[in-house]
Structures are given as structure tokens and as C-alpha cells.
Amino acid sequence: VVAVITFILTLVWAPHLEQGIKIGVILSLALFLYRTMSPRVAVLSRDPDGTLRDAEVRKLQTCRNISLIRFDGPLYFANTGYFEDKVLERVALKPDLKFVIIDAEGINEIDATGEEMLHNLVVRLNEAGIELIIARAKKQLWDTFERTKLMDDLGRDHVFALRTQAFNYAWDRLGDNHAETCPLRVPHPLEQT
């Protein structure tokens, strides 16, 4: 769509093609910001087939002690507030929540604003007695966590390569206080992520 509009504008403003190109660049940036300002944030739960799915879309029961949240997009200045609101909204809905696990596989990039928001989120959740855990972070996120000392804020024991490791950590910490009805409790036999 942007390419077609840019093409038409360059024809309309001929011989001043730069005007059409400027408008095309502005439209491209605006479209990028619009698409990434509110990316998909899904609360995951165990489907009857054993896989993890979007609980809201599939109308699945969620765990009262653990919330598994997947964020699909870069975590940067335009959407950090949106992400933080979604996490805090989840916390407000679950008075017995003890762990928020962020499935970070969908986060390709993080900027200074995203890093600062995660730091502040760790502090806020800890004050509420809730631990933040990061699972499946890509190498660029690990590097950012190391470089900015966010790894120390989170705690190295709160960052895992696999979701199952994050679940096991939370279940071990909950002990007998964890509900047997938690759908996250029963791992899928093929799930190693």
C-alpha cells in the first residue's frame, strides 16, 4: 500500500520526485510504529492436546500462581508502556500470583527504554511478592541483559533457556502451595522448549 501511494505521489509531483519519496518514507515509518506499538501479548496455558496456546483465544483455564506471558515483537520505546500495562493487568487479575514467566522467544530486540521498563517491572513485582522469570530469550537479549546488568537485577537464577526449566523453578519454589489444578503443571511429552 505504501509503495503504491509513494509511486502515485512521485507521478503527481513530477518533476519533484523527492516530495513523493519523502511522503513514502514518512508513511513507512508511521506504519512501522503503528504495527509495533501494540504487538500481540498472549497469556499462555495448556490446551487439552498438551500444547501451550493463547488462553484467551482458546478459552483455557489459567494457573492461579503462575502466569506465562508471550510478547511478540521488539521491546522498544514505542511499546514498553503497552507491555508493562499488560503484565500489570494480569497481576491485578490474579491475587494469588507468585510468578510471572515471560516467554521471550518473540522478542528480537530491546532498547534502553525496554531494559529500563524490565528493571522497574522486576522491582514492582518483587515489592508485591511476585518473581519475574525470563524464558527462551534470544542471544541478543542475553547480551543486553549482561551488558546492562539487568541479568543481576533479575537474578541469574531467574533467566532460563527453556520454558520447562522456568516451570520447574517456579514449581520447586511453590512446593505444596501450588495448585494441582494448574494446567501448566503437566508438560507435553514433546515439549523441550
Coordinates of N, CA and C in Angstrom, one line a residue:
V1 N 0.8 -1.2 0.0 CA 0.0 0.0 0.0 C 0.9 1.3 0.0
V2 N 1.9 1.3 0.9 CA 2.8 2.4 1.0 C 3.5 2.6 -0.3
A3 N 3.9 1.5 -0.9 CA 4.7 1.6 -2.2 C 3.8 2.2 -3.3
V4 N 2.5 1.8 -3.4 CA 1.6 2.3 -4.4 C 1.4 3.8 -4.2
I5 N 1.2 4.2 -2.9 CA 0.9 5.6 -2.6 C 2.2 6.4 -3.0
T6 N 3.4 5.9 -2.7 CA 4.6 6.6 -3.0 C 4.8 6.7 -4.5
F7 N 4.5 5.7 -5.2 CA 4.6 5.7 -6.7 C 3.6 6.7 -7.3
I8 N 2.4 6.7 -6.8 CA 1.4 7.7 -7.3 C 1.8 9.1 -7.0
L9 N 2.3 9.4 -5.8 CA 2.7 10.7 -5.4 C 4.0 11.2 -6.2
T10 N 4.9 10.3 -6.5 CA 6.0 10.7 -7.4 C 5.6 11.1 -8.8
L11 N 4.5 10.4 -9.3 CA 4.0 10.8 -10.6 C 3.3 12.1 -10.5
V12 N 2.5 12.3 -9.4 CA 1.8 13.6 -9.3 C 2.7 14.8 -9.2
W13 N 3.8 14.6 -8.4 CA 4.7 15.7 -8.2 C 5.9 15.8 -9.2
A14 N 5.8 15.0 -10.2 CA 6.9 15.1 -11.2 C 7.0 16.5 -11.7
P15 N 8.1 17.1 -11.9 CA 9.5 16.5 -11.8 C 10.1 16.5 -10.4
H16 N 9.4 16.9 -9.4 CA 9.9 16.9 -8.0 C 9.6 15.6 -7.3
L17 N 10.3 14.6 -7.7 CA 10.1 13.2 -7.2 C 10.5 13.1 -5.8
E18 N 11.4 13.9 -5.3 CA 11.8 13.8 -3.9 C 10.6 14.0 -2.9
Q19 N 9.6 14.8 -3.3 CA 8.4 15.1 -2.5 C 7.6 13.8 -2.3
G20 N 7.4 13.0 -3.3 CA 6.7 11.7 -3.2 C 7.5 10.7 -2.4
I21 N 8.8 10.7 -2.6 CA 9.7 9.8 -1.8 C 9.7 10.2 -0.3
K22 N 9.7 11.5 0.0 CA 9.6 11.9 1.4 C 8.4 11.4 2.0
I23 N 7.2 11.6 1.3 CA 5.9 11.2 1.9 C 6.0 9.6 2.1
G24 N 6.6 8.9 1.1 CA 6.7 7.4 1.2 C 7.5 7.0 2.5
V25 N 8.6 7.7 2.7 CA 9.4 7.4 3.9 C 8.6 7.7 5.2
I26 N 7.9 8.8 5.2 CA 7.1 9.2 6.4 C 6.0 8.1 6.6
L27 N 5.3 7.7 5.6 CA 4.3 6.7 5.7 C 4.8 5.4 6.1
S28 N 6.0 5.0 5.6 CA 6.6 3.7 6.1 C 6.9 3.8 7.6
L29 N 7.5 4.9 8.0 CA 7.8 5.0 9.5 C 6.5 5.0 10.3
A30 N 5.5 5.7 9.9 CA 4.3 5.7 10.6 C 3.6 4.3 10.7
L31 N 3.7 3.6 9.6 CA 3.1 2.2 9.5 C 3.9 1.3 10.4
F32 N 5.2 1.4 10.4 CA 6.0 0.6 11.3 C 5.7 0.9 12.8
L33 N 5.6 2.1 13.2 CA 5.3 2.5 14.6 C 3.9 2.0 14.9
Y34 N 2.9 2.1 14.0 CA 1.6 1.7 14.3 C 1.5 0.2 14.6
R35 N 2.3 -0.6 13.7 CA 2.2 -2.0 13.8 C 3.0 -2.5 15.1
T36 N 4.0 -1.8 15.5 CA 4.8 -2.3 16.6 C 4.4 -1.7 18.0
M37 N 3.5 -0.7 18.0 CA 3.2 0.0 19.2 C 2.3 -0.9 20.2
S38 N 1.6 -1.8 19.6 CA 0.8 -2.7 20.4 C 0.8 -4.1 19.8
P39 N 2.0 -4.8 19.9 CA 2.1 -6.1 19.4 C 1.3 -7.1 20.2
R40 N 1.2 -8.3 19.8 CA 0.4 -9.3 20.4 C 1.1 -9.7 21.8
V41 N 0.3 -9.7 22.8 CA 0.7 -10.2 24.1 C -0.3 -11.3 24.5
A42 N 0.2 -12.5 24.6 CA -0.6 -13.6 24.9 C -0.3 -14.3 26.2
V43 N -1.4 -14.5 27.0 CA -1.2 -15.3 28.2 C -1.4 -16.8 27.8
L44 N -0.4 -17.6 28.0 CA -0.4 -19.0 27.5 C -0.9 -19.9 28.6
S45 N -1.6 -21.0 28.2 CA -2.0 -22.1 29.1 C -2.0 -23.4 28.3
R46 N -2.1 -24.5 29.0 CA -2.1 -25.8 28.4 C -3.4 -26.1 27.8
D47 N -3.3 -26.4 26.5 CA -4.5 -26.9 25.7 C -4.8 -28.4 26.1
P48 N -6.0 -28.9 25.9 CA -6.2 -30.3 26.1 C -5.3 -31.2 25.3
D49 N -4.8 -30.8 24.2 CA -3.9 -31.6 23.4 C -2.4 -31.5 24.0
G50 N -2.2 -30.8 25.0 CA -0.9 -30.7 25.7 C 0.0 -29.6 25.3
T51 N -0.4 -28.9 24.3 CA 0.5 -27.7 23.8 C 0.1 -26.5 24.5
L52 N 1.0 -25.5 24.5 CA 0.7 -24.2 25.1 C 0.1 -23.3 24.0
R53 N -1.1 -22.7 24.4 CA -1.8 -21.9 23.5 C -2.3 -20.6 24.2
D54 N -2.8 -19.7 23.4 CA -3.3 -18.4 23.9 C -4.6 -18.7 24.7
A55 N -4.5 -18.5 26.0 CA -5.6 -18.9 26.9 C -6.9 -18.1 26.6
E56 N -6.8 -16.8 26.2 CA -7.9 -16.0 25.9 C -8.6 -16.5 24.6
V57 N -7.9 -16.7 23.6 CA -8.4 -17.2 22.3 C -9.1 -18.5 22.4
R58 N -8.4 -19.4 23.1 CA -8.9 -20.8 23.2 C -9.8 -21.1 24.5
K59 N -10.0 -20.0 25.3 CA -10.9 -20.1 26.5 C -10.4 -21.2 27.4
L60 N -9.1 -21.1 27.7 CA -8.4 -22.1 28.6 C -8.3 -21.6 30.0
Q61 N -8.3 -22.6 30.9 CA -8.1 -22.3 32.3 C -6.7 -21.9 32.5
T62 N -6.4 -20.9 33.3 CA -5.0 -20.5 33.6 C -4.7 -20.8 35.0
C63 N -3.4 -20.8 35.3 CA -2.9 -21.1 36.7 C -3.0 -19.9 37.6
R64 N -3.4 -20.2 38.8 CA -3.6 -19.0 39.7 C -2.3 -18.5 40.3
N65 N -1.3 -19.4 40.3 CA 0.0 -19.0 40.9 C 1.1 -18.6 39.9
I66 N 0.9 -19.0 38.6 CA 1.9 -18.7 37.6 C 1.2 -18.2 36.4
S67 N 1.8 -17.1 35.8 CA 1.3 -16.5 34.6 C 2.4 -16.6 33.6
L68 N 2.1 -17.3 32.5 CA 3.1 -17.4 31.4 C 2.6 -16.4 30.3
I69 N 3.5 -15.4 30.0 CA 3.1 -14.4 29.0 C 4.1 -14.4 27.9
R70 N 3.6 -14.4 26.7 CA 4.4 -14.3 25.5 C 4.2 -12.9 24.8
F71 N 5.3 -12.3 24.5 CA 5.3 -11.0 23.8 C 5.9 -11.1 22.4
D72 N 5.2 -10.8 21.4 CA 5.6 -11.0 20.0 C 6.0 -9.7 19.4
G73 N 7.2 -9.3 19.5 CA 7.7 -8.1 18.9 C 8.9 -7.5 19.6
P74 N 9.5 -6.5 19.0 CA 10.7 -5.8 19.7 C 10.2 -5.1 20.9
L75 N 11.0 -5.0 21.9 CA 10.6 -4.3 23.1 C 11.4 -3.0 23.1
Y76 N 10.7 -1.9 22.7 CA 11.4 -0.6 22.5 C 10.4 0.5 22.9
F77 N 10.9 1.7 22.8 CA 10.3 2.9 23.4 C 8.8 3.0 23.0
A78 N 8.4 2.6 21.8 CA 7.0 2.8 21.4 C 6.0 1.8 22.1
N79 N 6.5 0.7 22.6 CA 5.6 -0.3 23.2 C 5.9 -0.8 24.6
T80 N 6.9 -0.2 25.2 CA 7.2 -0.7 26.6 C 6.0 -0.4 27.6
G81 N 5.4 0.7 27.4 CA 4.2 1.0 28.3 C 3.1 0.1 28.1
Y82 N 2.9 -0.3 26.8 CA 1.8 -1.3 26.5 C 2.1 -2.6 27.1
F83 N 3.4 -3.1 27.0 CA 3.8 -4.4 27.5 C 3.6 -4.4 29.1
E84 N 4.1 -3.3 29.7 CA 4.1 -3.2 31.1 C 2.6 -3.2 31.6
D85 N 1.8 -2.5 30.9 CA 0.3 -2.4 31.3 C -0.3 -3.8 31.2
K86 N 0.1 -4.6 30.2 CA -0.5 -5.9 30.0 C 0.0 -6.9 31.1
V87 N 1.2 -6.8 31.5 CA 1.7 -7.6 32.6 C 1.0 -7.2 33.9
L88 N 1.0 -5.9 34.2 CA 0.4 -5.4 35.5 C -1.1 -5.7 35.5
E89 N -1.8 -5.7 34.3 CA -3.2 -6.0 34.3 C -3.4 -7.5 34.7
R90 N -2.5 -8.3 34.2 CA -2.5 -9.8 34.6 C -2.3 -10.0 36.1
V91 N -1.4 -9.2 36.6 CA -1.1 -9.3 38.1 C -2.3 -8.9 38.9
A92 N -3.0 -7.8 38.4 CA -4.2 -7.3 39.1 C -5.3 -8.3 39.1
L93 N -5.4 -9.2 38.1 CA -6.5 -10.1 37.9 C -6.3 -11.4 38.8
K94 N -5.0 -11.6 39.3 CA -4.7 -12.8 40.0 C -4.1 -12.5 41.3
P95 N -4.9 -12.5 42.4 CA -4.4 -12.2 43.7 C -3.4 -13.2 44.3
D96 N -3.5 -14.4 43.8 CA -2.6 -15.5 44.3 C -1.3 -15.7 43.4
L97 N -1.1 -14.8 42.5 CA 0.0 -14.9 41.6 C 1.3 -14.8 42.3
K98 N 2.2 -15.7 42.0 CA 3.6 -15.7 42.7 C 4.7 -15.6 41.6
F99 N 4.4 -16.0 40.4 CA 5.4 -16.0 39.3 C 4.9 -15.5 38.0
V100 N 5.6 -14.6 37.4 CA 5.3 -14.1 36.0 C 6.4 -14.6 35.2
I101 N 6.1 -15.5 34.2 CA 7.2 -16.1 33.3 C 7.0 -15.4 32.0
I102 N 8.0 -14.7 31.5 CA 7.9 -14.0 30.2 C 8.6 -15.0 29.2
D103 N 7.8 -15.5 28.3 CA 8.3 -16.3 27.2 C 8.9 -15.3 26.1
A104 N 10.2 -15.1 26.2 CA 10.8 -14.0 25.4 C 11.2 -14.5 24.0
E105 N 10.8 -15.6 23.5 CA 11.2 -16.1 22.2 C 10.8 -15.1 21.1
G106 N 9.7 -14.4 21.3 CA 9.2 -13.4 20.2 C 9.9 -12.1 20.3
I107 N 10.7 -11.8 21.3 CA 11.4 -10.5 21.5 C 12.7 -10.6 20.8
N108 N 12.8 -9.9 19.6 CA 14.0 -9.9 18.8 C 15.0 -8.8 19.2
E109 N 14.5 -7.7 19.7 CA 15.3 -6.6 20.1 C 14.8 -5.9 21.4
I110 N 15.7 -5.2 22.0 CA 15.3 -4.5 23.2 C 16.2 -3.2 23.2
D111 N 15.6 -2.1 23.5 CA 16.4 -0.8 23.6 C 16.5 -0.4 25.0
A112 N 17.1 0.7 25.3 CA 17.3 1.2 26.6 C 16.0 1.4 27.4
T113 N 14.9 1.8 26.7 CA 13.6 2.0 27.3 C 13.0 0.7 27.8
G114 N 13.2 -0.3 26.9 CA 12.7 -1.7 27.3 C 13.4 -2.2 28.4
E115 N 14.8 -2.0 28.4 CA 15.6 -2.5 29.5 C 15.2 -1.8 30.8
E116 N 15.0 -0.5 30.8 CA 14.6 0.2 32.0 C 13.2 -0.2 32.5
M117 N 12.3 -0.5 31.6 CA 11.0 -0.9 32.0 C 11.1 -2.3 32.6
L118 N 11.9 -3.2 32.1 CA 12.0 -4.5 32.7 C 12.6 -4.4 34.1
H119 N 13.6 -3.5 34.3 CA 14.2 -3.3 35.6 C 13.1 -2.8 36.6
N120 N 12.3 -1.8 36.2 CA 11.3 -1.3 37.0 C 10.2 -2.3 37.3
L121 N 9.9 -3.1 36.3 CA 8.9 -4.2 36.5 C 9.4 -5.2 37.5
V122 N 10.7 -5.6 37.4 CA 11.2 -6.5 38.4 C 11.0 -5.9 39.8
V123 N 11.4 -4.7 40.0 CA 11.3 -4.0 41.3 C 9.8 -4.0 41.8
R124 N 8.9 -3.6 40.9 CA 7.5 -3.5 41.3 C 6.9 -4.9 41.6
L125 N 7.2 -5.9 40.8 CA 6.7 -7.2 41.1 C 7.3 -7.8 42.4
N126 N 8.6 -7.6 42.6 CA 9.2 -8.0 43.9 C 8.6 -7.4 45.1
E127 N 8.2 -6.1 45.0 CA 7.6 -5.5 46.1 C 6.2 -6.1 46.4
A128 N 5.6 -6.6 45.3 CA 4.3 -7.3 45.5 C 4.4 -8.8 45.8
G129 N 5.6 -9.2 46.0 CA 5.9 -10.7 46.3 C 5.8 -11.6 45.1
I130 N 6.0 -11.0 44.0 CA 5.9 -11.8 42.7 C 7.3 -11.8 42.1
E131 N 7.7 -13.0 41.6 CA 9.0 -13.1 40.9 C 8.8 -13.1 39.4
L132 N 9.7 -12.3 38.7 CA 9.7 -12.3 37.3 C 10.8 -13.3 36.8
I133 N 10.3 -14.1 35.8 CA 11.2 -15.1 35.2 C 11.2 -14.9 33.7
I134 N 12.4 -15.0 33.1 CA 12.5 -14.9 31.7 C 12.9 -16.2 31.1
A135 N 12.2 -16.7 30.1 CA 12.5 -18.0 29.5 C 12.6 -17.8 28.0
R136 N 13.4 -18.6 27.3 CA 13.7 -18.6 25.9 C 14.1 -17.3 25.3
A137 N 14.9 -16.5 26.0 CA 15.4 -15.3 25.5 C 16.5 -15.6 24.4
K138 N 16.4 -14.8 23.3 CA 17.4 -15.0 22.2 C 18.7 -14.4 22.6
K139 N 19.8 -14.7 21.9 CA 21.1 -14.3 22.2 C 21.2 -12.8 22.4
Q140 N 20.6 -12.0 21.5 CA 20.7 -10.6 21.6 C 20.1 -10.0 22.9
L141 N 19.1 -10.7 23.4 CA 18.5 -10.3 24.7 C 19.5 -10.7 25.8
W142 N 20.0 -11.9 25.8 CA 21.0 -12.3 26.8 C 22.1 -11.3 26.9
D143 N 22.6 -10.9 25.7 CA 23.8 -10.0 25.6 C 23.4 -8.6 26.2
T144 N 22.2 -8.2 25.9 CA 21.7 -6.9 26.5 C 21.6 -7.0 28.0
F145 N 21.0 -8.1 28.5 CA 20.9 -8.3 29.9 C 22.2 -8.3 30.6
E146 N 23.2 -8.9 30.0 CA 24.6 -8.9 30.6 C 25.2 -7.5 30.5
R147 N 25.1 -6.9 29.4 CA 25.7 -5.6 29.2 C 25.1 -4.5 30.1
T148 N 23.8 -4.6 30.4 CA 23.2 -3.5 31.2 C 23.0 -3.9 32.6
K149 N 23.5 -5.0 33.0 CA 23.3 -5.5 34.4 C 21.9 -5.9 34.8
L150 N 21.0 -6.0 33.8 CA 19.6 -6.4 34.0 C 19.7 -7.9 34.5
M151 N 20.6 -8.7 34.1 CA 20.8 -10.0 34.5 C 20.9 -10.1 36.0
D152 N 21.7 -9.1 36.6 CA 21.9 -9.1 38.0 C 20.6 -8.7 38.7
D153 N 19.8 -7.7 38.1 CA 18.6 -7.3 38.7 C 17.6 -8.4 38.7
L154 N 17.5 -9.2 37.6 CA 16.6 -10.3 37.5 C 17.0 -11.4 38.5
G155 N 18.3 -11.6 38.5 CA 18.9 -12.8 39.2 C 19.1 -13.8 38.2
R156 N 20.4 -14.3 38.1 CA 20.7 -15.3 37.1 C 19.9 -16.5 37.2
D157 N 19.4 -16.8 38.4 CA 18.5 -18.0 38.6 C 17.1 -17.7 38.1
H158 N 16.8 -16.6 37.5 CA 15.5 -16.3 37.0 C 15.5 -16.1 35.5
V159 N 16.6 -16.5 34.8 CA 16.7 -16.5 33.4 C 17.0 -17.9 32.9
F160 N 16.1 -18.4 32.0 CA 16.2 -19.8 31.6 C 16.2 -19.9 30.1
A161 N 16.9 -20.9 29.6 CA 16.9 -21.2 28.1 C 15.6 -21.8 27.7
L162 N 15.0 -22.6 28.6 CA 13.8 -23.4 28.2 C 12.6 -23.0 29.2
R163 N 11.4 -23.1 28.6 CA 10.2 -22.9 29.4 C 10.1 -23.9 30.5
T164 N 10.4 -25.1 30.2 CA 10.3 -26.2 31.2 C 11.2 -25.9 32.4
Q165 N 12.4 -25.4 32.2 CA 13.3 -25.0 33.3 C 12.6 -23.9 34.2
A166 N 12.0 -23.0 33.5 CA 11.3 -21.9 34.2 C 10.1 -22.5 35.1
F167 N 9.3 -23.4 34.5 CA 8.2 -24.0 35.2 C 8.8 -24.8 36.4
N168 N 9.8 -25.6 36.2 CA 10.4 -26.4 37.3 C 10.9 -25.5 38.4
Y169 N 11.5 -24.4 38.1 CA 11.9 -23.4 39.1 C 10.7 -22.9 39.9
A170 N 9.7 -22.5 39.2 CA 8.5 -22.0 39.9 C 7.8 -23.1 40.8
W171 N 7.7 -24.3 40.2 CA 7.0 -25.3 41.0 C 7.8 -25.7 42.2
D172 N 9.2 -25.8 42.1 CA 10.0 -26.1 43.2 C 9.8 -25.0 44.3
R173 N 9.8 -23.8 43.9 CA 9.6 -22.7 44.9 C 8.2 -22.7 45.5
L174 N 7.2 -23.1 44.8 CA 5.9 -23.1 45.3 C 5.7 -24.3 46.2
G175 N 6.3 -25.4 46.0 CA 6.2 -26.6 46.8 C 4.8 -27.0 46.9
D176 N 4.3 -27.3 48.1 CA 3.0 -27.8 48.4 C 1.9 -26.8 48.2
N177 N 2.3 -25.5 48.1 CA 1.4 -24.4 47.9 C 0.8 -24.3 46.5
H178 N 1.4 -25.1 45.6 CA 1.0 -25.0 44.2 C -0.3 -25.9 43.9
A179 N -1.2 -25.3 43.3 CA -2.5 -26.0 43.0 C -2.2 -27.1 42.0
E180 N -2.8 -28.3 42.3 CA -2.7 -29.4 41.4 C -3.5 -29.2 40.2
T181 N -4.4 -28.2 40.2 CA -5.3 -27.9 39.1 C -4.6 -27.0 38.1
C182 N -3.4 -26.6 38.3 CA -2.7 -25.7 37.4 C -2.5 -26.4 36.1
P183 N -3.0 -25.9 35.0 CA -2.8 -26.6 33.7 C -1.4 -26.6 33.2
L184 N -0.5 -25.7 33.7 CA 0.9 -25.6 33.3 C 1.7 -26.8 34.0
R185 N 1.1 -27.4 34.9 CA 1.8 -28.4 35.7 C 2.1 -29.7 34.9
V186 N 1.3 -30.0 33.9 CA 1.5 -31.3 33.2 C 2.2 -30.9 31.9
P187 N 3.5 -31.2 31.7 CA 4.2 -30.8 30.5 C 3.8 -31.8 29.3
H188 N 3.8 -31.2 28.2 CA 3.6 -32.0 26.9 C 4.8 -32.9 26.8
P189 N 4.7 -34.2 26.4 CA 5.8 -35.1 26.3 C 6.9 -34.6 25.3
L190 N 6.5 -33.9 24.3 CA 7.4 -33.5 23.3 C 8.0 -32.1 23.6
E191 N 7.5 -31.4 24.6 CA 7.9 -30.1 24.9 C 9.3 -30.0 25.6
Q192 N 10.2 -29.5 24.9 CA 11.5 -29.3 25.4 C 12.0 -27.8 25.3
T193 N 11.0 -26.9 25.2 CA 11.3 -25.5 25.0 C 10.8 -24.7 26.1

